[in-house]
Short mmCIF file of C-alpha atoms in Angstrom, two decimals:
data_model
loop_
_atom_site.label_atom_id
_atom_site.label_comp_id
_atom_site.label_asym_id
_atom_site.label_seq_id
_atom_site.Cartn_x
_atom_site.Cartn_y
_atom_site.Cartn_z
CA UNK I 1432 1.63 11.35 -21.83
CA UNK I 1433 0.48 13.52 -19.18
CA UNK I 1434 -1.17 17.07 -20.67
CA UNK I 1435 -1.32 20.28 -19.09
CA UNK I 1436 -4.58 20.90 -20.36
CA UNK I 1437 -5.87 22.46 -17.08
CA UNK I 1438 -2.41 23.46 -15.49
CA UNK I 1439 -1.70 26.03 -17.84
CA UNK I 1440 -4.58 28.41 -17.04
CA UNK I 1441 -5.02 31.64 -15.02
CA UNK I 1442 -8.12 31.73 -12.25
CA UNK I 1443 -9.36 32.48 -9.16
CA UNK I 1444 -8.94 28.31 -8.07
CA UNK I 1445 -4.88 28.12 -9.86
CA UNK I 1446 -4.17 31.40 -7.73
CA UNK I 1447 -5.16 29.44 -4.42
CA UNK I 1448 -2.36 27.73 -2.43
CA UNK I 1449 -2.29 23.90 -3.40
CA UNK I 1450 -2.22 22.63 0.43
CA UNK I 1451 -5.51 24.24 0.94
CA UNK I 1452 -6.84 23.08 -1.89
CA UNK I 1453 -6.21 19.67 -1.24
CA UNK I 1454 -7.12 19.53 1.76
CA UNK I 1455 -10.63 21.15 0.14
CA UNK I 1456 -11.22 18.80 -2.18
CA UNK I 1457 -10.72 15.39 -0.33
CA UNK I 1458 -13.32 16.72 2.64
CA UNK I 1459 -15.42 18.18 -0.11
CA UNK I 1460 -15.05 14.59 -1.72
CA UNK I 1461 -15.83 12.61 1.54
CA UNK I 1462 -19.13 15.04 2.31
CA UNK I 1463 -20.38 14.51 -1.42
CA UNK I 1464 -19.30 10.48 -1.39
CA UNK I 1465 -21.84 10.02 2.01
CA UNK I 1466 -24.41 12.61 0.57
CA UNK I 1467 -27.90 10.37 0.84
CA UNK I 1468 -30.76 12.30 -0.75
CA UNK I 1469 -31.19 13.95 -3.89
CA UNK I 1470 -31.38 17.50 -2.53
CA UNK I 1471 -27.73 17.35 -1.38
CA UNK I 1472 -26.79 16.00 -4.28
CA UNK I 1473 -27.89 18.71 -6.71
CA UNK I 1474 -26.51 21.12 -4.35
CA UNK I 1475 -22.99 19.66 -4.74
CA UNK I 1476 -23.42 19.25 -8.44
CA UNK I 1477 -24.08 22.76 -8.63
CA UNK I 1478 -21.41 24.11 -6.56
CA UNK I 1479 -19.04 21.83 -8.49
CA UNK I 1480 -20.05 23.32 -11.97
CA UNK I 1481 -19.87 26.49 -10.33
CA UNK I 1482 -16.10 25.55 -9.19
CA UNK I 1483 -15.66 24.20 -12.76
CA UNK I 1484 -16.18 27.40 -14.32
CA UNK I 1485 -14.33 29.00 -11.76
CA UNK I 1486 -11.16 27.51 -12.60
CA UNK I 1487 -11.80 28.02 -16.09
CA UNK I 1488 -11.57 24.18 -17.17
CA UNK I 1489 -11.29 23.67 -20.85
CA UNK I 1490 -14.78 22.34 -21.94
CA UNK I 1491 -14.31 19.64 -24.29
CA UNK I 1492 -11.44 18.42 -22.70
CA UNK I 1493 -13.57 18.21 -19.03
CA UNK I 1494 -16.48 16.23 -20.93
CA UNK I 1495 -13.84 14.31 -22.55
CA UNK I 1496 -12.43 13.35 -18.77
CA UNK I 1497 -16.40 12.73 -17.43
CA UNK I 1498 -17.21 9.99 -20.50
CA UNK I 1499 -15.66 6.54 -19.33
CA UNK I 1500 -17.22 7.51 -15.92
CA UNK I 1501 -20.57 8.08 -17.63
CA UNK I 1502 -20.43 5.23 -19.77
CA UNK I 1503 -20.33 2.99 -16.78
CA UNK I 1504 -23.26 4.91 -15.19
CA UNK I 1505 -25.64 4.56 -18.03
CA UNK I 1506 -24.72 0.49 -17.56
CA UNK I 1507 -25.65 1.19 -13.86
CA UNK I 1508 -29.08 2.78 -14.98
CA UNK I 1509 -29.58 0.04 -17.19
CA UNK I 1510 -28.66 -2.81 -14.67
CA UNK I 1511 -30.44 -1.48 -11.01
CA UNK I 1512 -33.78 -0.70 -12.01
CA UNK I 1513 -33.29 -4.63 -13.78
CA UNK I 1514 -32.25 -6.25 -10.28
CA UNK I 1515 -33.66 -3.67 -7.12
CA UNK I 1516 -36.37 -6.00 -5.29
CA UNK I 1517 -40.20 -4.45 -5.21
CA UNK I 1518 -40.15 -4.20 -0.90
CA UNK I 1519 -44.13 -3.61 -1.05
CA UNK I 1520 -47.07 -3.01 -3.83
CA UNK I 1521 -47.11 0.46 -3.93
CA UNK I 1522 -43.11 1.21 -3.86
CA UNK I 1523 -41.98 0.09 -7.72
CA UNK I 1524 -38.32 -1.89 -7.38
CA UNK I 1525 -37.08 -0.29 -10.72
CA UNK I 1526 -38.17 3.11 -9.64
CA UNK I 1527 -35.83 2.82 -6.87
CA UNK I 1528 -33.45 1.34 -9.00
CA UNK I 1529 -33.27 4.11 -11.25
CA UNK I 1530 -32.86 6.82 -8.92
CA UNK I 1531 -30.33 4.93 -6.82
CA UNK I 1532 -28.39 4.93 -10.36
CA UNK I 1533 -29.04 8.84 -10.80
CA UNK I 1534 -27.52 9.48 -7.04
CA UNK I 1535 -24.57 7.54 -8.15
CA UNK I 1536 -24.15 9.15 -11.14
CA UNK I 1537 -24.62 12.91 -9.45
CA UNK I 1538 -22.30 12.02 -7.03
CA UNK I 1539 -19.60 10.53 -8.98
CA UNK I 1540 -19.37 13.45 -11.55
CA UNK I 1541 -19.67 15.69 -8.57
CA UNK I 1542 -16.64 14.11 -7.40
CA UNK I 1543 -14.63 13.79 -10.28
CA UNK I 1544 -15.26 17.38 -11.45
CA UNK I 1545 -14.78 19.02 -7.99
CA UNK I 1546 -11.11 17.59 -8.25
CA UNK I 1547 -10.12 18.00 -11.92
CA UNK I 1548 -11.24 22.18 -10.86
CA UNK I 1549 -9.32 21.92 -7.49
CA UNK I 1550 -6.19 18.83 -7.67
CA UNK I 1551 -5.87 18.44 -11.97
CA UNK I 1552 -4.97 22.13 -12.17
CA UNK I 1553 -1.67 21.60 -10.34
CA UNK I 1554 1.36 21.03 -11.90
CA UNK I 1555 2.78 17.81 -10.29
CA UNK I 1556 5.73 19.41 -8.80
CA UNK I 1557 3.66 21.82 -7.02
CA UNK I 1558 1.35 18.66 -5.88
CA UNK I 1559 4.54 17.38 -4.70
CA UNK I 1560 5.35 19.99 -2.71
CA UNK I 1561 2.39 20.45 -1.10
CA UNK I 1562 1.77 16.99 0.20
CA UNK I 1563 5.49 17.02 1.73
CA UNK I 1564 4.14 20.12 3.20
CA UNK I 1565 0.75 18.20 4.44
CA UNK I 1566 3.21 15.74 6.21
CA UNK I 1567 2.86 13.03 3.53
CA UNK I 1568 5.75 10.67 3.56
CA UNK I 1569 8.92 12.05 1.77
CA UNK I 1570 9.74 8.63 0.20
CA UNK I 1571 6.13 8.13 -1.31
CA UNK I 1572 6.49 12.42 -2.27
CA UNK I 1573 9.83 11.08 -4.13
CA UNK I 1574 7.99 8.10 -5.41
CA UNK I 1575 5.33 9.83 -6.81
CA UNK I 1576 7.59 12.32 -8.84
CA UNK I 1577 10.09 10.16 -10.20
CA UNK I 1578 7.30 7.80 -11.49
CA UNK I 1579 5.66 10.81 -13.36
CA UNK I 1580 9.28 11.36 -14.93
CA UNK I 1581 9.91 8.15 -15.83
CA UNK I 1582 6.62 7.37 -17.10
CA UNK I 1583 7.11 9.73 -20.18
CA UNK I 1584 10.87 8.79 -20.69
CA UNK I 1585 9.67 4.74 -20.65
CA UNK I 1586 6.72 5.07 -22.83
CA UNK I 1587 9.25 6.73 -25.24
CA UNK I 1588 11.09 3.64 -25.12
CA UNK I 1589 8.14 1.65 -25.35
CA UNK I 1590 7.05 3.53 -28.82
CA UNK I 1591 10.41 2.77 -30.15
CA UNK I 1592 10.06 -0.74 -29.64
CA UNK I 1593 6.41 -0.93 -31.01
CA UNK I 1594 7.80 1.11 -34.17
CA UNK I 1595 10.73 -1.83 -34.00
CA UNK I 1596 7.95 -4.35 -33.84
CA UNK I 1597 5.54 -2.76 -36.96
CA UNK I 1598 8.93 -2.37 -38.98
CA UNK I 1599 8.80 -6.56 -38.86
CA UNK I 1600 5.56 -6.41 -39.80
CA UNK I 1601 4.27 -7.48 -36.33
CA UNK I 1602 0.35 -6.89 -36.26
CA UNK I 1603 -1.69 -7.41 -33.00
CA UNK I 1604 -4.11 -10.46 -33.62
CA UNK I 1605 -6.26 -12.87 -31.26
CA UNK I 1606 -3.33 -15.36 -31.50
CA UNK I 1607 -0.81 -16.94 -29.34
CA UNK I 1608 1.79 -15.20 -31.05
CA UNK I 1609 0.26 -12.32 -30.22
CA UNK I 1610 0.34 -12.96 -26.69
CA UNK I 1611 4.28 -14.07 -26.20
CA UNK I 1612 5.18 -11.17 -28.37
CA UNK I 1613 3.15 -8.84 -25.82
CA UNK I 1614 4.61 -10.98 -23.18
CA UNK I 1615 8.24 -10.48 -24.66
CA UNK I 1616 8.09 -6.78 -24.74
CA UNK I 1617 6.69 -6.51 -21.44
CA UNK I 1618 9.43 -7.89 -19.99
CA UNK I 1619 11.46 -5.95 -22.16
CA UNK I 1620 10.18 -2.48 -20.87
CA UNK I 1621 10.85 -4.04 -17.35
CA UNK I 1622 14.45 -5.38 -17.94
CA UNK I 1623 15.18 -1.64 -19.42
CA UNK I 1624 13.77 -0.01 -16.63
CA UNK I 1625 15.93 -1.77 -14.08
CA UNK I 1626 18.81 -1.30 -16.14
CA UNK I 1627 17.74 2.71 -16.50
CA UNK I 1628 17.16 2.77 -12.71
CA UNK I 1629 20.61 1.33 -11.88
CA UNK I 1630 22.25 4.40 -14.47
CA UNK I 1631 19.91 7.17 -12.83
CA UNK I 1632 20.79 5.98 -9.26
CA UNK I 1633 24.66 6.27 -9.90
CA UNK I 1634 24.03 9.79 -11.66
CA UNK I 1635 22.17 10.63 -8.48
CA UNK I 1636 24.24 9.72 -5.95
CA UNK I 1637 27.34 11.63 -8.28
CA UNK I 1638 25.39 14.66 -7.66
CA UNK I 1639 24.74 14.05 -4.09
CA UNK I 1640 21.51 12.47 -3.44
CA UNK I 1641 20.91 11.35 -0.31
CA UNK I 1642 17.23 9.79 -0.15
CA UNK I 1643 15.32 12.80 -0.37
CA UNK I 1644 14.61 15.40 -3.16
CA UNK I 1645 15.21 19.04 -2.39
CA UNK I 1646 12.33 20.64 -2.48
CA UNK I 1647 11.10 24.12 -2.81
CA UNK I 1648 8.68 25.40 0.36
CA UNK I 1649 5.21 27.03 -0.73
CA UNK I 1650 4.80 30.34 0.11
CA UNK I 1651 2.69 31.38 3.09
CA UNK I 1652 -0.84 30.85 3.02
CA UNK I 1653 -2.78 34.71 2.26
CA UNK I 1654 -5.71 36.61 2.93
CA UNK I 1655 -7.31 34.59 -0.36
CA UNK I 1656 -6.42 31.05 0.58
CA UNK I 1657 -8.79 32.32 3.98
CA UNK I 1658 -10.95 33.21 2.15
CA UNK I 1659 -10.99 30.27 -0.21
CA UNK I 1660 -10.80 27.99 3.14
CA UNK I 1661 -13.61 29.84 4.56
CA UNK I 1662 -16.22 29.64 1.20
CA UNK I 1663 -15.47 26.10 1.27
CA UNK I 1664 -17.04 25.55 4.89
CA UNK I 1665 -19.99 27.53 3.66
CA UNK I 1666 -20.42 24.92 0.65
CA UNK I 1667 -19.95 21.80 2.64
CA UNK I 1668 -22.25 23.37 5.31
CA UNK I 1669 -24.61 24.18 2.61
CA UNK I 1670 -24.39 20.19 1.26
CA UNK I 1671 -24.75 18.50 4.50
CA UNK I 1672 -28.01 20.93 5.48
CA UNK I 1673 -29.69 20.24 2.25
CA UNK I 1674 -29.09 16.73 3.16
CA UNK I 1675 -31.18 17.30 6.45
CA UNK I 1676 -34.49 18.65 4.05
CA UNK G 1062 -10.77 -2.67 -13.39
CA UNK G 1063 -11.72 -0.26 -10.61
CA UNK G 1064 -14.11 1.30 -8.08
CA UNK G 1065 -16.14 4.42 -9.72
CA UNK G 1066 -16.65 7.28 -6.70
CA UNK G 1067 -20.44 7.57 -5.30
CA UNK G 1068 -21.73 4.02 -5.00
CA UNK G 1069 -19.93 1.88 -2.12
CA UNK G 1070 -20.77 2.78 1.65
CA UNK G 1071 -18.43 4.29 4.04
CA UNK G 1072 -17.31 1.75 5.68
CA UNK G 1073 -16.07 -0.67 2.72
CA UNK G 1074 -14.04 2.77 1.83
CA UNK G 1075 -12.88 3.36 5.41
CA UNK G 1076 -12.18 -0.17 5.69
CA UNK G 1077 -10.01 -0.11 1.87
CA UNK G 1078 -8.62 3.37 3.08
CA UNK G 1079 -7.01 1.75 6.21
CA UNK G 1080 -5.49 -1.33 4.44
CA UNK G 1081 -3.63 0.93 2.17
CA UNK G 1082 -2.52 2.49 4.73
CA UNK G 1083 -1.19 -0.11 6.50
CA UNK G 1084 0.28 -1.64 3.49
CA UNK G 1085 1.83 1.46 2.02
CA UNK G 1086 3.17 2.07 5.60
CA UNK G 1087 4.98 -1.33 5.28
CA UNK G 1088 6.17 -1.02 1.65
CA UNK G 1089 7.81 2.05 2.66
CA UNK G 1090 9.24 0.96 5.70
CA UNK G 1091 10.79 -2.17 3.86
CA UNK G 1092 11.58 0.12 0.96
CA UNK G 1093 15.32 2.21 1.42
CA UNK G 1094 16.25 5.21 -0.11
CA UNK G 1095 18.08 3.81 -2.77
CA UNK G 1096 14.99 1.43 -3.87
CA UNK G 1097 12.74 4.17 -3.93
CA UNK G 1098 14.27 4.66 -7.85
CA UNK G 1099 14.10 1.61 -8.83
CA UNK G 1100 10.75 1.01 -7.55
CA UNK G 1101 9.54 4.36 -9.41
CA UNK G 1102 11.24 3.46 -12.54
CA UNK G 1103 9.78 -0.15 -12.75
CA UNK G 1104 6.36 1.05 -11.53
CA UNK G 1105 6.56 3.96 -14.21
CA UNK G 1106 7.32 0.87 -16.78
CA UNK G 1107 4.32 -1.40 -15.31
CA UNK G 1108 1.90 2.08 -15.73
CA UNK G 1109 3.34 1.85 -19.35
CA UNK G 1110 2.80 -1.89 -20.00
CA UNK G 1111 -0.57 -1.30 -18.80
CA UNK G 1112 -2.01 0.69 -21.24
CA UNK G 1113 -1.05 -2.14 -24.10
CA UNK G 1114 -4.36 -3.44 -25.59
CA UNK G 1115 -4.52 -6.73 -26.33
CA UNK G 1116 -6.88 -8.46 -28.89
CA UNK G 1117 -8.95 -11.05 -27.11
CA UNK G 1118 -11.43 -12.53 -29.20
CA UNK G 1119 -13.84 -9.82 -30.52
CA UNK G 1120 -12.99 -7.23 -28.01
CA UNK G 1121 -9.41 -5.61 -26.90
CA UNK G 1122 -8.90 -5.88 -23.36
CA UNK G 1123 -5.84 -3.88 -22.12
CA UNK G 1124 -3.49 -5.81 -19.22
CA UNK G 1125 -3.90 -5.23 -15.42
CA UNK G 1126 -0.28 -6.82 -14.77
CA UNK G 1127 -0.86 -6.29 -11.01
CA UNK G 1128 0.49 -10.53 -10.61
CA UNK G 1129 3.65 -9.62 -12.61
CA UNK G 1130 3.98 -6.15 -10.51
CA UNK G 1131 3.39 -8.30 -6.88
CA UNK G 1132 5.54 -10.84 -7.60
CA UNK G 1133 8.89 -8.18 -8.92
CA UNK G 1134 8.00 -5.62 -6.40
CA UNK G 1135 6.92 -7.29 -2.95
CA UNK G 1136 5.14 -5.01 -0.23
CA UNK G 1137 6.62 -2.18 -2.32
CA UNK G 1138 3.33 -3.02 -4.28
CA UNK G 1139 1.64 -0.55 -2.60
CA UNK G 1140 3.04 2.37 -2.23
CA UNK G 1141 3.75 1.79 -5.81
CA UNK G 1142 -0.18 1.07 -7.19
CA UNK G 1143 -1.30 4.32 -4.78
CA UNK G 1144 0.99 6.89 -6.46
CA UNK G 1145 0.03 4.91 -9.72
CA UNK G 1146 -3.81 5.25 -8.83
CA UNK G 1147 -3.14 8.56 -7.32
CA UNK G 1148 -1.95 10.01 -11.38
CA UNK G 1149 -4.51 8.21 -12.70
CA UNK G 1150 -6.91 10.31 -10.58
CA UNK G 1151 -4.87 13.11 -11.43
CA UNK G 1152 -4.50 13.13 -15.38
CA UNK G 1153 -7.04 11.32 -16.28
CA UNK G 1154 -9.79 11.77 -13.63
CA UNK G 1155 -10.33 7.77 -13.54
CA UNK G 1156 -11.53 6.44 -9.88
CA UNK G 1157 -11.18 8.70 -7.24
CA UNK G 1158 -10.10 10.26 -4.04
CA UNK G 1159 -12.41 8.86 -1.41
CA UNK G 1160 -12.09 5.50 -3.45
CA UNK G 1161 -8.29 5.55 -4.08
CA UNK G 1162 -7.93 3.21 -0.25
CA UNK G 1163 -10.18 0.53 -1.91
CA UNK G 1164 -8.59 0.30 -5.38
CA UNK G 1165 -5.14 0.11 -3.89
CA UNK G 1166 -6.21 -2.71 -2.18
CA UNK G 1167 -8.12 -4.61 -4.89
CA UNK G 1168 -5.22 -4.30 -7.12
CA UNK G 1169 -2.16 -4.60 -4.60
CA UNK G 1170 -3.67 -7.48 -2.00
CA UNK G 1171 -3.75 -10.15 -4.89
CA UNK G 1172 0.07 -9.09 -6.30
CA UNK G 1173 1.19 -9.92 -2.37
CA UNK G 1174 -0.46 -12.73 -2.37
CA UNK G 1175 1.71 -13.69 -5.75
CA UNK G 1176 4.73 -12.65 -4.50
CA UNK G 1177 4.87 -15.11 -1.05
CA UNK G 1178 3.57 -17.68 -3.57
CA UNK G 1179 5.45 -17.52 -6.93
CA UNK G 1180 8.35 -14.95 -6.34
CA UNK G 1181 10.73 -17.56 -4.35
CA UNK G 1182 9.74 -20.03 -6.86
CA UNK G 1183 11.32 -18.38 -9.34
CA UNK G 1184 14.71 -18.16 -8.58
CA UNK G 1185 16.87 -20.43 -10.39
CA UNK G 1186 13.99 -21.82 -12.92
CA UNK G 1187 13.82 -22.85 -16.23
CA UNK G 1188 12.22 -20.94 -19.18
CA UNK G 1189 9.18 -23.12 -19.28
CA UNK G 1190 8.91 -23.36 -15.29
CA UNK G 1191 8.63 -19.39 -15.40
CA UNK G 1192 6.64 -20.07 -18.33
CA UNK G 1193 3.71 -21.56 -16.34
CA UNK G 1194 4.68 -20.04 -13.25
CA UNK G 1195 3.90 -16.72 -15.27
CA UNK G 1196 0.41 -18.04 -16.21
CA UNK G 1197 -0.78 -18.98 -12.38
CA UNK G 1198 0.14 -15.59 -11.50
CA UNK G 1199 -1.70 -13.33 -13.63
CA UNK G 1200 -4.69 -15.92 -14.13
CA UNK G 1201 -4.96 -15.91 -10.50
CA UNK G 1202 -4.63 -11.74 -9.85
CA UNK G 1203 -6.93 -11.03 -12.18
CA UNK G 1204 -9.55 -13.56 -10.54
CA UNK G 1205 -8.54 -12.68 -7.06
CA UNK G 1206 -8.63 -8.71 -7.98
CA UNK G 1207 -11.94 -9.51 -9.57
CA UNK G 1208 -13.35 -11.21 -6.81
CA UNK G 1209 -12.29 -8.09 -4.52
CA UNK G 1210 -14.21 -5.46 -6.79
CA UNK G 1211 -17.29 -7.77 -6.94
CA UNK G 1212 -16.94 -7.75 -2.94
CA UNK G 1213 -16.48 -4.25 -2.64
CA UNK G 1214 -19.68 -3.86 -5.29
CA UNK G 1215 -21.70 -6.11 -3.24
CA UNK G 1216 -21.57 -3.83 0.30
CA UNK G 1217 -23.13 -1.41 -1.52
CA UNK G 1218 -26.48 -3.72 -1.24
CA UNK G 1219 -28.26 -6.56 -3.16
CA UNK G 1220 -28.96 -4.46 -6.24
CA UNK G 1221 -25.48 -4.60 -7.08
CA UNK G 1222 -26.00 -8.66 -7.50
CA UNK G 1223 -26.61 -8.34 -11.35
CA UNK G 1224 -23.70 -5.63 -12.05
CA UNK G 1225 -21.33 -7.81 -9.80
CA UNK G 1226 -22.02 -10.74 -11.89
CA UNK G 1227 -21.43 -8.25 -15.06
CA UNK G 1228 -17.99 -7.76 -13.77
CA UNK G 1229 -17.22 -11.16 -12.90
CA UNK G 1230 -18.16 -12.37 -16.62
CA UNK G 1231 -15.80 -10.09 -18.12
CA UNK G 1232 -12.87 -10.79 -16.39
CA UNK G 1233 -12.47 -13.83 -17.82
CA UNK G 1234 -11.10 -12.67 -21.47
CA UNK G 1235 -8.66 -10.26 -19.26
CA UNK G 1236 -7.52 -13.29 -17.36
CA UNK G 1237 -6.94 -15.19 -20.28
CA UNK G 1238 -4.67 -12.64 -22.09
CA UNK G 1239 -2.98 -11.79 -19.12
CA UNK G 1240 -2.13 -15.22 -18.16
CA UNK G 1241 -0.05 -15.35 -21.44
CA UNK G 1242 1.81 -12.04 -21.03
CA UNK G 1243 2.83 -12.59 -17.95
CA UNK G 1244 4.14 -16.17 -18.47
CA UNK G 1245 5.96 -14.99 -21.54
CA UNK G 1246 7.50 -11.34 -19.67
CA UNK G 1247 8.34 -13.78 -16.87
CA UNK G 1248 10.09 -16.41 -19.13
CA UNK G 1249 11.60 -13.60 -20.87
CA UNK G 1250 12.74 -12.10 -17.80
CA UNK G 1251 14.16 -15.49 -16.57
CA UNK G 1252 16.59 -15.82 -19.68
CA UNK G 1253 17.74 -12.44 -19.83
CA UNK G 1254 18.09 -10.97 -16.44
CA UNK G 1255 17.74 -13.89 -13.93
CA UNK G 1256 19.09 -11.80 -11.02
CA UNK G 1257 16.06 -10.17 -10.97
CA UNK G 1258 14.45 -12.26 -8.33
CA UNK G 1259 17.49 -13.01 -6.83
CA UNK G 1260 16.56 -10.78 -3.60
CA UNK G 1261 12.89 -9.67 -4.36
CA UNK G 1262 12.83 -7.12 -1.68
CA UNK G 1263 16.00 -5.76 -1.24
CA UNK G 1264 18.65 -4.29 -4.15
CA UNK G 1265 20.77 -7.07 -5.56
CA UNK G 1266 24.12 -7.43 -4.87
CA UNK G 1267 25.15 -6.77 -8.26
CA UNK G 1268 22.67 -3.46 -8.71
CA UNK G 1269 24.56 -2.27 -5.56
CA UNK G 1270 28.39 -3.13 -7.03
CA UNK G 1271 27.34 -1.82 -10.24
CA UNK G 1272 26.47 1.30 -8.82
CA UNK G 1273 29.40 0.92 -6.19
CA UNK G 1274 27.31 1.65 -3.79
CA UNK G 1275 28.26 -1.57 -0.97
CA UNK G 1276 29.83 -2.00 2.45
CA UNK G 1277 32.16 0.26 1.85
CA UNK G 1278 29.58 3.30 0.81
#
């Protein structure tokens, strides 16, 4: 279910300590989401590719990640230049339109690659870690990796029942029996999963579980998380002056 | 259904951002330790369920099941959807971080509203009562979800009138589809494990014997 496509590399970015790169990438997301103007856009897109290649992202499987987000901009650069009012004669609505689209489109792919480079290289359990260490709630910490656990042990289940359902020659139509059967093994995967939960809780608490996972510390932050930390001012200070131009 | 990054203002995100926050502050506080599992494992099964296409009409729509997910979870909705939203950013770099506060809320606020509608109603009814009760609840998620996005699109200015109305068409074969699966998984559920919404928000008595956890523990 989930791939380690870009966990499984070796970089400059994977060799950086995960809280600081967290922390990175959702003020880095914040400065690029209230960028206005086109210069401070293109900056950000091209410190983001630059970051991309950095943390030497598989290529096909990045573009593959950027498409459904790209699909839904090209409908944007259809739709705004259609529906942006003309404010006066010599300022063209659809122009306006159409550029508003681009900006969206820079800074949503800015976005989206900046944190497949900096977050999507993590293995989960090190994401874990590091927001218990950034003070994140341990429940929603434990919340977060038990449902990536389950989520590959209950779509298991569910591919055993579709294979039960395709044995009986069950074939998704635009019927109503399509519909109950859905419905049916919907609440199927739900009745299994509290029956699962209720087996993995007892096996827990047999093994001592009291609330709370036990979880590794990070090592210290280094010399290159600094300097990671301190490159990633320079970028954000280099986004929000373009932005004064 | 969600928010793409780079197009909504800062305050509708501050605004979503804060509301999750508050919410997923609540589900957790209303949420013990031994829940925490059980909410993982169901919302792990809901993530699942979700990625089931259904044919409707010409095009397959896949299910949202945020009404069925409101009405089994309760405020544990939330903290549930943001880890849910949060992987989805992760693995398959869908949404967002700065826009992760807004989904939550489109998706979770209508599932609340289901569960201090539908979730008491449910106790103790009959096949076809959970039947229809099913079908209010994810007709009405979907349109109130809907409704939030198109909100949500709208701050962004009057440009977004046209692609609002885009979204709001297409909801309706989603709301459709998922008015039937959720009346059949919550007739289904009725008839085979009723004490599910015996005590929406808190273990039931039997999970805890079962796992002999009670008084006594």
């Amino acid at each position: 279910m989930f791939s380690d496509a870009f966990t499984q590399i070796d970089s400059p970015i994977h060799r950086c300590d995960a809280r600081v790169r967290i922390v990175v990438a959702v003020v880095w997301s914040i400065t690029i989401a209230l960028s206005q103007n086109l210069g401070a856009q293109l900056a950000g897109a091209i410190i983001a590719v630059h970051v991309a290649f950095l943390a030497r992202l598989p290529f096909w499987a990045t573009l593959l990640r950027l498409l459904p987000l790209n699909f839904f901009i090209a409908v944007l650069c259809v739709m705004l230049p259609l529906s942006t009012p003309s404010t006066n004669l010599q300022e063209l609505g659809p122009m306006r339109g159409l550029i508003e689209a681009i900006g969206i489109g820079i800074r949503a792919n800015t976005i989206v690659l900046s944190v497949t480079a900096l977050v999507a290289t993590l293995d989960v359990v090190t994401f874990g870690r590091a927001l218990y260490a950034l003070r994140v709630p341990p429940k929603l910490v434990t919340l977060l990796l038990f449902t990536v656990r389950y989520v590959a042990v209950i779509r298991a289940e569910y591919m055993a029942l579709r294979r039960a359902m395709r044995v009986r020659c069950f074939r998704p139509r635009s019927t109503m029996h399509t519909l109950r059967t859905l419905g049916n093994l919907v609440g199927m995967l739900l009745v299994r999963g509290l029956e699962r939960s209720t087996r993995v809780l007892m096996a827990m608490k047999c093994r001592g579980y009291t609330g709370r996972f036990p979880l590794r510390e990070l090592t210290p932050l280094r010399i290159v998380d600094a300097n990671f930390c301190a490159a990633a001012v320079v970028c954000i200070a280099v986004v929000i002056w373009a932005g004064t131009l | 259904m969600h928010l793409a990054e780079g197009i909504v203002p800062i305050y509708t995100l501050a605004a979503g951002g804060a509301l999750a926050a508050g919410g997923t502050v609540i589900g957790l506080r209303k949420m013990d330790d031994d829940r925490v599992i059980q909410v993982a494992v169901l919302s792990s099964a809901l993530f699942v369920a979700s990625l089931i296409h259904v044919p409707a009409g010409p095009v397959p729509v896949h299910l949202v099941l945020n009404g069925l997910a409101g009405v089994i979870l309760g405020w544990a909705i939330f903290p549930a959807y943001l880890t849910a939203l949060l992987l989805q950013v992760l693995f398959f770099g869908y949404g967002g971080i700065t826009t992760l506060g807004v989904n939550t809320v489109i998706m979770t606020a209508p599932g609340l509203l289901c569960h201090y509608f539908f979730a008491g109603a449910l106790r103790n009814a009959t096949r076809e009562r959970a039947f229809v009760i099913g079908m209010a609840v994810g007709a009405i998620a979907i349109a109130f979800s809907c409704s939030l996005l198109c909100a949500a699109l709208l701050t962004a200015g009057r440009a977004f009138t046209s692609v609002a109305a885009l979204v709001f068409t297409a909801q309706f074969p989603i709301a459709i589809a998922e008015a039937f699966v959720t009346g059949s998984a919550l007739a289904f559920l009725v008839r085979v494990r009723p004490e599910t919404f015996a005590h929406a928000e808190k273990l039931s008595p039997e999970f805890g014997a079962k796992a002999g956890l009670d008084a006594s523990a």
